[in-house]
Tab-separated table of C-alpha atoms in Angstrom:
chain	number	residue	atom	x	y	z
A	1	MET	CA	-68.411	7.554	-80.223
A	2	GLY	CA	-69.036	5.490	-77.101
A	3	THR	CA	-71.643	2.801	-76.718
A	4	SER	CA	-73.684	4.839	-74.271
A	5	SER	CA	-73.750	7.763	-76.669
A	6	PHE	CA	-74.944	5.523	-79.492
A	7	LEU	CA	-77.685	4.047	-77.348
A	8	GLU	CA	-78.811	7.469	-76.210
A	9	ARG	CA	-78.989	8.670	-79.793
A	10	ALA	CA	-80.862	5.569	-80.874
A	11	ARG	CA	-83.348	5.960	-78.065
A	12	ALA	CA	-83.922	9.612	-78.859
A	13	LEU	CA	-84.483	8.730	-82.510
A	14	LEU	CA	-86.744	5.715	-81.984
A	15	HIS	CA	-88.614	6.673	-78.805
A	16	ILE	CA	-92.366	6.596	-79.309
A	17	GLN	CA	-94.390	9.213	-77.458
A	18	ASN	CA	-97.847	7.827	-78.161
A	19	GLN	CA	-99.042	5.737	-75.215
A	20	LEU	CA	-101.302	3.487	-77.270
A	21	ALA	CA	-98.496	2.710	-79.708
A	22	ARG	CA	-96.192	1.744	-76.844
A	23	GLU	CA	-98.868	-0.524	-75.377
A	24	CYS	CA	-99.472	-2.200	-78.724
A	25	LEU	CA	-95.773	-2.846	-79.297
A	26	ALA	CA	-95.344	-4.348	-75.837
A	27	GLU	CA	-98.465	-6.489	-76.250
A	28	LEU	CA	-97.286	-7.645	-79.671
A	29	LEU	CA	-93.907	-8.745	-78.340
A	30	ALA	CA	-95.397	-10.437	-75.291
A	31	VAL	CA	-97.907	-12.437	-77.332
A	32	LEU	CA	-95.230	-13.320	-79.880
A	33	VAL	CA	-93.010	-14.730	-77.128
A	34	LEU	CA	-95.934	-16.559	-75.528
A	35	ILE	CA	-97.021	-18.283	-78.734
A	36	LEU	CA	-93.479	-18.877	-79.987
A	37	ILE	CA	-92.574	-20.866	-76.875
A	38	THR	CA	-95.946	-22.595	-76.660
A	39	LEU	CA	-96.053	-23.762	-80.279
A	40	SER	CA	-92.388	-24.719	-80.265
A	41	GLY	CA	-93.085	-27.095	-77.406
A	42	SER	CA	-95.920	-28.626	-79.397
A	43	ALA	CA	-93.836	-28.861	-82.583
A	44	GLN	CA	-91.009	-30.576	-80.753
A	45	MET	CA	-93.385	-33.156	-79.303
A	46	VAL	CA	-95.228	-33.901	-82.551
A	47	THR	CA	-92.311	-33.988	-84.992
A	48	SER	CA	-90.196	-36.194	-82.708
A	49	SER	CA	-93.087	-38.608	-82.114
A	50	GLU	CA	-92.799	-37.724	-78.422
A	51	THR	CA	-89.169	-38.803	-78.119
A	52	LYS	CA	-88.024	-35.219	-77.409
A	53	GLY	CA	-91.048	-33.998	-75.525
A	54	ASN	CA	-94.426	-35.087	-74.258
A	55	ILE	CA	-97.752	-33.532	-73.347
A	56	LEU	CA	-96.434	-32.538	-69.916
A	57	THR	CA	-93.498	-30.620	-71.392
A	58	VAL	CA	-95.937	-28.819	-73.700
A	59	TYR	CA	-98.043	-27.802	-70.687
A	60	LEU	CA	-94.962	-26.649	-68.812
A	61	ALA	CA	-93.659	-24.656	-71.770
A	62	GLY	CA	-97.015	-22.927	-72.158
A	63	ALA	CA	-97.283	-22.026	-68.478
A	64	LEU	CA	-93.748	-20.692	-68.251
A	65	ALA	CA	-94.313	-18.756	-71.478
A	66	VAL	CA	-97.270	-17.047	-69.804
A	67	MET	CA	-95.036	-16.008	-66.909
A	68	VAL	CA	-92.286	-14.627	-69.140
A	69	SER	CA	-94.753	-12.766	-71.357
A	70	ILE	CA	-96.405	-11.057	-68.390
A	71	TYR	CA	-93.007	-9.867	-67.180
A	72	ILE	CA	-92.269	-8.538	-70.676
A	73	ALA	CA	-95.345	-6.322	-71.019
A	74	GLY	CA	-96.966	-6.171	-67.592
A	75	GLY	CA	-95.856	-2.657	-66.795
A	76	VAL	CA	-96.588	-1.268	-70.260
A	77	SER	CA	-99.707	-2.803	-71.776
A	78	GLY	CA	-100.918	-4.816	-68.831
A	79	ALA	CA	-99.897	-7.975	-70.706
A	80	HIS	CA	-103.448	-9.017	-71.411
A	81	LEU	CA	-102.181	-11.563	-73.980
A	82	ASN	CA	-105.717	-12.804	-74.482
A	83	PRO	CA	-108.835	-11.148	-75.978
A	84	ALA	CA	-110.908	-12.868	-73.302
A	85	PHE	CA	-108.967	-11.095	-70.575
A	86	THR	CA	-109.129	-7.776	-72.396
A	87	LEU	CA	-112.905	-8.202	-72.525
A	88	THR	CA	-112.898	-8.937	-68.803
A	89	MET	CA	-111.113	-5.686	-68.058
A	90	CYS	CA	-113.597	-3.799	-70.208
A	91	LEU	CA	-116.554	-5.385	-68.448
A	92	LEU	CA	-115.074	-4.440	-65.081
A	93	GLU	CA	-114.452	-0.842	-66.190
A	94	GLN	CA	-110.692	-1.154	-65.808
A	95	PHE	CA	-109.971	-0.801	-69.513
A	96	PRO	CA	-111.630	1.419	-72.146
A	97	TRP	CA	-113.922	-0.329	-74.624
A	98	TRP	CA	-112.490	1.536	-77.603
A	99	LYS	CA	-109.154	-0.231	-77.067
A	100	LEU	CA	-110.717	-3.692	-77.164
A	101	PRO	CA	-110.652	-4.209	-80.972
A	102	ILE	CA	-107.153	-2.720	-81.156
A	103	PHE	CA	-105.750	-5.086	-78.535
A	104	VAL	CA	-107.540	-8.073	-80.083
A	105	ALA	CA	-106.033	-7.269	-83.475
A	106	VAL	CA	-102.531	-6.855	-81.990
A	107	GLN	CA	-102.802	-10.102	-80.009
A	108	THR	CA	-103.957	-12.011	-83.080
A	109	LEU	CA	-101.167	-10.514	-85.184
A	110	GLY	CA	-98.580	-11.487	-82.580
A	111	ALA	CA	-99.872	-15.059	-82.598
A	112	PHE	CA	-99.873	-15.164	-86.402
A	113	ILE	CA	-96.260	-13.963	-86.594
A	114	ALA	CA	-95.172	-16.413	-83.902
A	115	ALA	CA	-96.744	-19.287	-85.857
A	116	GLY	CA	-94.728	-18.233	-88.886
A	117	ILE	CA	-91.507	-18.245	-86.865
A	118	VAL	CA	-92.260	-21.704	-85.476
A	119	TYR	CA	-92.952	-22.996	-88.979
A	120	ALA	CA	-89.610	-21.622	-90.152
A	121	LEU	CA	-87.839	-23.028	-87.088
A	122	TYR	CA	-89.304	-26.514	-87.532
A	123	TYR	CA	-89.707	-26.429	-91.312
A	124	ASP	CA	-87.519	-29.448	-92.027
A	125	ALA	CA	-88.879	-31.385	-89.065
A	126	ILE	CA	-92.512	-30.740	-90.049
A	127	HIS	CA	-91.989	-31.778	-93.652
A	128	HIS	CA	-89.950	-34.821	-92.649
A	129	TYR	CA	-92.611	-35.960	-90.175
A	130	SER	CA	-95.505	-35.357	-92.574
A	131	ASN	CA	-93.686	-36.808	-95.609
A	132	GLY	CA	-94.013	-33.429	-97.297
A	133	THR	CA	-97.815	-33.317	-97.076
A	134	LEU	CA	-99.368	-30.630	-94.890
A	135	THR	CA	-102.687	-31.930	-93.578
A	136	ALA	CA	-105.059	-31.245	-90.697
A	137	SER	CA	-106.147	-34.874	-90.272
A	138	GLY	CA	-104.706	-38.353	-90.487
A	139	PRO	CA	-101.864	-40.113	-88.669
A	140	ARG	CA	-99.253	-37.612	-89.881
A	141	GLU	CA	-101.230	-34.414	-89.521
A	142	THR	CA	-99.309	-31.381	-88.307
A	143	ALA	CA	-101.971	-28.662	-88.130
A	144	SER	CA	-102.512	-29.433	-84.437
A	145	ILE	CA	-99.029	-28.095	-83.765
A	146	PHE	CA	-100.451	-24.627	-84.358
A	147	ALA	CA	-104.145	-24.666	-83.435
A	148	THR	CA	-106.493	-26.788	-81.347
A	149	TYR	CA	-108.847	-29.414	-82.711
A	150	PRO	CA	-111.552	-31.411	-80.926
A	151	ALA	CA	-111.293	-35.073	-80.020
A	152	ASP	CA	-113.186	-37.369	-82.372
A	153	TYR	CA	-115.934	-37.959	-79.811
A	154	LEU	CA	-116.476	-34.280	-78.987
A	155	SER	CA	-119.601	-32.463	-80.186
A	156	LEU	CA	-119.583	-28.745	-80.897
A	157	SER	CA	-121.955	-28.087	-78.004
A	158	ASN	CA	-119.822	-30.031	-75.512
A	159	GLY	CA	-116.692	-28.339	-76.840
A	160	PHE	CA	-118.322	-24.939	-76.490
A	161	LEU	CA	-119.237	-25.708	-72.874
A	162	ASP	CA	-115.706	-26.950	-72.260
A	163	GLN	CA	-114.249	-23.630	-73.311
A	164	VAL	CA	-116.788	-21.536	-71.405
A	165	ILE	CA	-116.020	-23.436	-68.195
A	166	ALA	CA	-112.232	-23.465	-68.652
A	167	THR	CA	-112.019	-19.762	-69.481
A	168	ALA	CA	-114.394	-18.820	-66.669
A	169	LEU	CA	-112.142	-20.712	-64.262
A	170	LEU	CA	-109.109	-18.941	-65.683
A	171	ILE	CA	-110.701	-15.513	-65.178
A	172	VAL	CA	-111.914	-16.289	-61.659
A	173	GLY	CA	-108.410	-17.365	-60.725
A	174	ILE	CA	-106.731	-14.295	-62.220
A	175	LEU	CA	-109.148	-11.886	-60.563
A	176	ALA	CA	-108.531	-13.576	-57.219
A	177	ILE	CA	-104.777	-13.396	-57.696
A	178	LEU	CA	-104.950	-9.672	-58.463
A	179	ASP	CA	-107.500	-8.840	-55.764
A	180	THR	CA	-105.596	-6.922	-53.067
A	181	ARG	CA	-108.623	-7.088	-50.757
A	182	ASN	CA	-108.469	-10.868	-50.868
A	183	LYS	CA	-105.537	-13.040	-49.811
A	184	GLY	CA	-103.278	-11.331	-52.334
A	185	VAL	CA	-99.955	-12.236	-53.929
A	186	PRO	CA	-96.616	-10.555	-53.161
A	187	LYS	CA	-95.952	-7.789	-55.673
A	188	GLY	CA	-93.926	-9.054	-58.605
A	189	LEU	CA	-94.902	-12.697	-58.106
A	190	GLU	CA	-98.294	-12.432	-59.794
A	191	PRO	CA	-96.959	-13.783	-63.120
A	192	VAL	CA	-95.603	-16.863	-61.352
A	193	VAL	CA	-98.936	-17.646	-59.731
A	194	VAL	CA	-100.842	-16.988	-62.957
A	195	ALA	CA	-98.519	-19.474	-64.681
A	196	LEU	CA	-99.328	-22.068	-62.024
A	197	LEU	CA	-103.034	-21.408	-62.557
A	198	VAL	CA	-102.655	-21.926	-66.309
A	199	PHE	CA	-100.679	-25.118	-65.743
A	200	SER	CA	-103.318	-26.527	-63.380
A	201	ILE	CA	-106.065	-25.928	-65.962
A	202	GLU	CA	-103.991	-27.411	-68.760
A	203	VAL	CA	-103.247	-30.657	-66.954
A	204	SER	CA	-106.874	-31.146	-65.913
A	205	MET	CA	-108.987	-29.862	-68.834
A	206	ASN	CA	-107.032	-30.642	-71.971
A	207	SER	CA	-108.394	-33.935	-73.281
A	208	ASN	CA	-111.535	-32.631	-75.013
A	209	CYS	CA	-110.031	-29.978	-77.282
A	210	GLY	CA	-106.599	-28.884	-76.149
A	211	CYS	CA	-107.879	-26.188	-73.798
A	212	PRO	CA	-107.120	-23.081	-75.905
A	213	MET	CA	-108.939	-20.467	-73.704
A	214	ASN	CA	-107.498	-17.723	-75.907
A	215	PRO	CA	-109.098	-16.655	-79.220
A	216	ALA	CA	-105.924	-14.976	-80.480
A	217	ARG	CA	-103.739	-17.972	-79.617
A	218	ASP	CA	-105.999	-20.243	-81.630
A	219	PHE	CA	-107.198	-18.115	-84.548
A	220	GLY	CA	-103.880	-16.422	-85.382
A	221	PRO	CA	-101.921	-19.662	-85.876
A	222	ARG	CA	-104.927	-21.321	-87.536
A	223	LEU	CA	-105.050	-18.509	-90.075
A	224	PHE	CA	-101.324	-18.948	-90.637
A	225	THR	CA	-101.744	-22.650	-91.399
A	226	TYR	CA	-104.412	-21.800	-93.937
A	227	VAL	CA	-102.095	-19.307	-95.657
A	228	ALA	CA	-99.029	-21.571	-95.414
A	229	GLY	CA	-100.555	-24.510	-97.262
A	230	TRP	CA	-102.657	-26.636	-94.927
A	231	GLY	CA	-105.748	-25.504	-96.816
A	232	THR	CA	-109.371	-25.043	-95.838
A	233	GLU	CA	-109.377	-28.211	-93.753
A	234	VAL	CA	-108.018	-26.175	-90.843
A	235	PHE	CA	-111.443	-24.494	-90.743
A	236	SER	CA	-113.639	-27.447	-91.712
A	237	ARG	CA	-112.170	-30.153	-89.483
A	238	GLY	CA	-114.274	-31.072	-86.475
A	239	ASN	CA	-117.553	-29.973	-88.083
A	240	GLY	CA	-116.269	-26.430	-88.463
A	241	TRP	CA	-114.696	-26.326	-85.006
A	242	TRP	CA	-112.646	-23.183	-85.620
A	243	TRP	CA	-115.214	-20.690	-84.296
A	244	VAL	CA	-115.649	-22.427	-80.920
A	245	PRO	CA	-112.253	-21.405	-79.450
A	246	VAL	CA	-112.905	-17.874	-80.745
A	247	VAL	CA	-116.383	-17.327	-79.320
A	248	ALA	CA	-116.644	-19.601	-76.269
A	249	PRO	CA	-113.685	-18.077	-74.330
A	250	MET	CA	-115.248	-14.629	-74.692
A	251	LEU	CA	-118.462	-15.894	-73.129
A	252	GLY	CA	-116.431	-17.710	-70.496
A	253	ALA	CA	-114.677	-14.449	-69.633
A	254	ALA	CA	-118.028	-12.771	-69.013
A	255	VAL	CA	-119.200	-15.698	-66.887
A	256	GLY	CA	-115.983	-15.766	-64.844
A	257	SER	CA	-116.088	-12.006	-64.291
A	258	ALA	CA	-119.691	-12.175	-63.102
A	259	LEU	CA	-119.019	-15.095	-60.775
A	260	TYR	CA	-116.129	-13.394	-59.007
A	261	GLN	CA	-118.038	-10.135	-58.623
A	262	LEU	CA	-121.261	-11.730	-57.401
A	263	LEU	CA	-119.682	-14.224	-55.009
A	264	VAL	CA	-116.554	-12.407	-53.786
A	265	ALA	CA	-115.644	-8.892	-54.918
A	266	PHE	CA	-119.003	-7.197	-54.307
A	267	HIS	CA	-118.927	-8.328	-50.682
A	268	HIS	CA	-115.521	-7.041	-49.595
A	269	PRO	CA	-115.955	-4.779	-46.566
A	270	LEU	CA	-114.651	-1.266	-46.723
A	271	GLY	CA	-112.090	-0.142	-44.180
A	272	PRO	CA	-113.179	0.586	-40.581
A	273	GLY	CA	-115.148	3.803	-40.334
A	274	THR	CA	-115.484	4.256	-44.063
A	275	GLY	CA	-119.254	3.787	-44.090
A	276	PRO	CA	-121.326	1.581	-46.346
A	277	ARG	CA	-120.041	0.340	-49.658
A	278	PRO	CA	-120.870	2.791	-52.438
A	279	ALA	CA	-123.273	1.623	-55.116
A	280	ARG	CA	-120.658	2.335	-57.767
A	281	PRO	CA	-116.894	2.593	-57.260
A	282	PRO	CA	-115.020	5.686	-58.380
A	283	ALA	CA	-113.976	5.783	-62.001
A	284	PRO	CA	-110.826	3.757	-62.518
A	285	HIS	CA	-107.545	5.545	-62.838
A	286	GLY	CA	-104.878	4.923	-65.441
A	287	LEU	CA	-106.945	3.458	-68.233
A	288	ARG	CA	-103.820	3.327	-70.321
A	289	GLY	CA	-103.550	-0.408	-69.814
A	290	ARG	CA	-100.589	-0.606	-67.487
A	291	GLY	CA	-100.298	-3.672	-65.337
A	292	PRO	CA	-100.999	-3.814	-61.618
A	293	TRP	CA	-97.288	-3.878	-60.809
A	294	SER	CA	-96.405	-0.714	-62.716
A	295	GLY	CA	-95.474	0.969	-59.455
A	296	ALA	CA	-98.283	3.493	-59.253
A	297	ARG	CA	-100.607	3.347	-56.249
A	298	PRO	CA	-103.885	5.155	-55.625
A	299	ALA	CA	-103.750	7.767	-52.896
A	300	GLU	CA	-106.925	6.459	-51.239
A	301	PRO	CA	-108.032	2.847	-50.816
A	302	GLN	CA	-110.721	1.965	-53.279
A	303	VAL	CA	-112.738	-1.139	-53.935
A	304	SER	CA	-112.173	-2.638	-57.349
A	305	ARG	CA	-115.210	-3.982	-59.113
A	306	GLY	CA	-112.910	-6.245	-61.078
A	307	GLY	CA	-111.271	-7.780	-58.041
A	308	GLY	CA	-107.931	-6.405	-59.222
A	309	ARG	CA	-105.965	-3.429	-58.086
A	310	PRO	CA	-108.027	-0.285	-58.445
A	311	GLY	CA	-107.667	1.527	-61.692
A	312	LYS	CA	-105.121	-0.758	-63.245
A	313	ALA	CA	-105.533	-2.933	-66.263
A	314	ALA	CA	-104.562	-6.219	-64.728
A	315	VAL	CA	-102.240	-8.657	-66.329
A	316	GLY	CA	-103.809	-11.607	-67.996
A	317	PRO	CA	-102.486	-14.801	-69.341
A	318	GLY	CA	-102.385	-15.811	-72.928
A	319	GLY	CA	-103.763	-19.178	-72.151
A	320	PRO	CA	-102.155	-22.512	-72.718
A	321	ARG	CA	-100.945	-24.112	-75.898
């Protein structure tokens, strides 16, 4: 039996018909790759005492991981990678609300699994660096490999504001990148530009709390560290910091969405001779979560309330480290 015959049989046997299931599998893999690369960069830096990596290499790894992950799932799930971006698409009526909890669960699961893989990959290095003691504080702490923690000077309120602002900036940038009625980005290069956006935010807004901007990226690995032996300190450190990178990015997503609509997207002119802008755009097409580069195009030009391509669940980043 030839290779092609085997592959054809395997595909026929394993092919999944359900659209939601396909989206979830693609999103799971994309988030897993994103967090695996991101946390590996952090683990390499920490366990080598910055002799085999530094904060800049961590930023670069995270940004490139965003790009790769969008290419992995962009045409299937939309590669949201981030609950904050999924919420954005729901708010802009480009993604159905009933899928929101499903995608959030899948994204968090992907991050949790990725954290487990990184722990296995760097198991000896982590235990050698920490002298066999897994802690979330102290000079040899290793919990920050997996989740973000605030600087000693940072208050919860300032940290919350930090994440609202950073995530709002992220969403504004993504909506601009995907807005075909704005400057636009050549088709297929959107993931590259999104990665550059993520990198720019990372190198400028990291010092307060690590700039998570992604609830799944932070909570999934944090939950893993709790299960794997770091204990309850992963939730209590920083005056109970853990909820800030879960809640604040969601609020930041709403703020960023509103800003782009109110200041840019609502004011795009329609084409010549098309009359005044309608009070409400037509219902979005293709609410199955496919990305804006899936190849499908609407027959008639439409104005997207979300600033993205009409009727497509735009691709979002998973956020930095």
